PDB file of C-alpha atoms in Angstrom:
ATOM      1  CA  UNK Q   3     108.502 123.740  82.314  1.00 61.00           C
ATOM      2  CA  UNK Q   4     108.768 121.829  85.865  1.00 71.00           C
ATOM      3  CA  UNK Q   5     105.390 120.874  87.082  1.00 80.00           C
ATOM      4  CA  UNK Q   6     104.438 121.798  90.451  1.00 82.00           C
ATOM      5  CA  UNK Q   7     103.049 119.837  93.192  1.00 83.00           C
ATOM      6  CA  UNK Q   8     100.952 120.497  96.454  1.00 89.00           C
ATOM      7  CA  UNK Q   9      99.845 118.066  99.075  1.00 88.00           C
ATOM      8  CA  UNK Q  10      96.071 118.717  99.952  1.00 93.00           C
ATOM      9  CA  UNK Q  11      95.753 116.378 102.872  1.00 93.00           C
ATOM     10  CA  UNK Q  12      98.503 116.657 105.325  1.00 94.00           C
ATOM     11  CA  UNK Q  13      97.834 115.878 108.781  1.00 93.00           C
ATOM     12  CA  UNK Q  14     100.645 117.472 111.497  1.00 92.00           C
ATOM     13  CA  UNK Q  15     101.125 117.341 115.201  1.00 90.00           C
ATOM     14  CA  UNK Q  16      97.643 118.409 115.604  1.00 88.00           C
ATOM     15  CA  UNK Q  17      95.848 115.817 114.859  1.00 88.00           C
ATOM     16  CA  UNK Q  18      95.918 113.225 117.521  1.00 83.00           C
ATOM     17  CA  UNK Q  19      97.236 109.880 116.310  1.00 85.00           C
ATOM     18  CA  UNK Q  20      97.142 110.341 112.684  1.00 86.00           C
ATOM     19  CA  UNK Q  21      99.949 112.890 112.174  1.00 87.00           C
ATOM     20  CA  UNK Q  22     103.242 113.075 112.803  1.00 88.00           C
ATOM     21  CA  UNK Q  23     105.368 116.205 111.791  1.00 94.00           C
ATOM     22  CA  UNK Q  24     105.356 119.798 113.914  1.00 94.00           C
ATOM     23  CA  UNK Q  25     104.387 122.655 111.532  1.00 93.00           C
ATOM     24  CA  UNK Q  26     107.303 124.433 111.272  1.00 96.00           C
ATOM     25  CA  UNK Q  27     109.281 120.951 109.725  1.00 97.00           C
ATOM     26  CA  UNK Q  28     106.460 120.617 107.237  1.00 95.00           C
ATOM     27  CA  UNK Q  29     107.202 124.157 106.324  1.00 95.00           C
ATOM     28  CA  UNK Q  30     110.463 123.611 106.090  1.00 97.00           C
ATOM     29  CA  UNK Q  31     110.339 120.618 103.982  1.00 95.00           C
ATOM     30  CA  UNK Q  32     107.923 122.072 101.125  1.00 93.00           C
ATOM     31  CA  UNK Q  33     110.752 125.063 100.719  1.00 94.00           C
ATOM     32  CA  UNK Q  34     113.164 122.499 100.377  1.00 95.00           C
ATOM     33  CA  UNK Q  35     111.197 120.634  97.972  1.00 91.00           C
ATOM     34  CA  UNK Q  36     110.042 123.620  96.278  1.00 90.00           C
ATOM     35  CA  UNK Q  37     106.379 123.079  96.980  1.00 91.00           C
ATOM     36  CA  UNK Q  38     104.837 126.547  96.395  1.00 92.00           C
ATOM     37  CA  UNK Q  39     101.946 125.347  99.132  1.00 94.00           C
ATOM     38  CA  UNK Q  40     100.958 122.569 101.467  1.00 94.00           C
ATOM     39  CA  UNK Q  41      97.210 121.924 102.790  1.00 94.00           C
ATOM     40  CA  UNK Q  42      97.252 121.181 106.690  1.00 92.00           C
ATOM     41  CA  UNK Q  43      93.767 119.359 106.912  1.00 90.00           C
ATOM     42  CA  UNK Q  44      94.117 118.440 110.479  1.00 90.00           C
ATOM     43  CA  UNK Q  45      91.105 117.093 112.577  1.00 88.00           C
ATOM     44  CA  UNK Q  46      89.474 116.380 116.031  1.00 84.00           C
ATOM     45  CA  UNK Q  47      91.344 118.367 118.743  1.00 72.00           C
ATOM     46  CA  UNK Q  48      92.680 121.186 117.077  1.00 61.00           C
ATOM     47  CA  UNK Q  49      95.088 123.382 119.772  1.00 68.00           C
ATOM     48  CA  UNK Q  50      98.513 125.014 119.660  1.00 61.00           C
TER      49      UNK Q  50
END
């Protein structure tokens, strides 16, 4: 039985200077990897 795996602090776009990747890519990327969820913690300014 595979073990899954979820990511419960990303930061994306959002989150001035401390993230990187636009929402949709992240989404895109835990398909492709299978992920069956991904936790956007972004802080500060959050707009968009």
């Amino acid at each position: 039985m595979a073990r899954q795996f979820v990511h419960l602090h990303v930061h994306t776009e959002y989150s001035l200077l401390d993230g990187a990747i636009r929402c949709g890519e992240l989404a895109a990327r835990a398909v492709e990897y299978g992920m069956p969820a991904v936790a956007m913690t972004d802080h500060g300014a959050m707009y968009g």
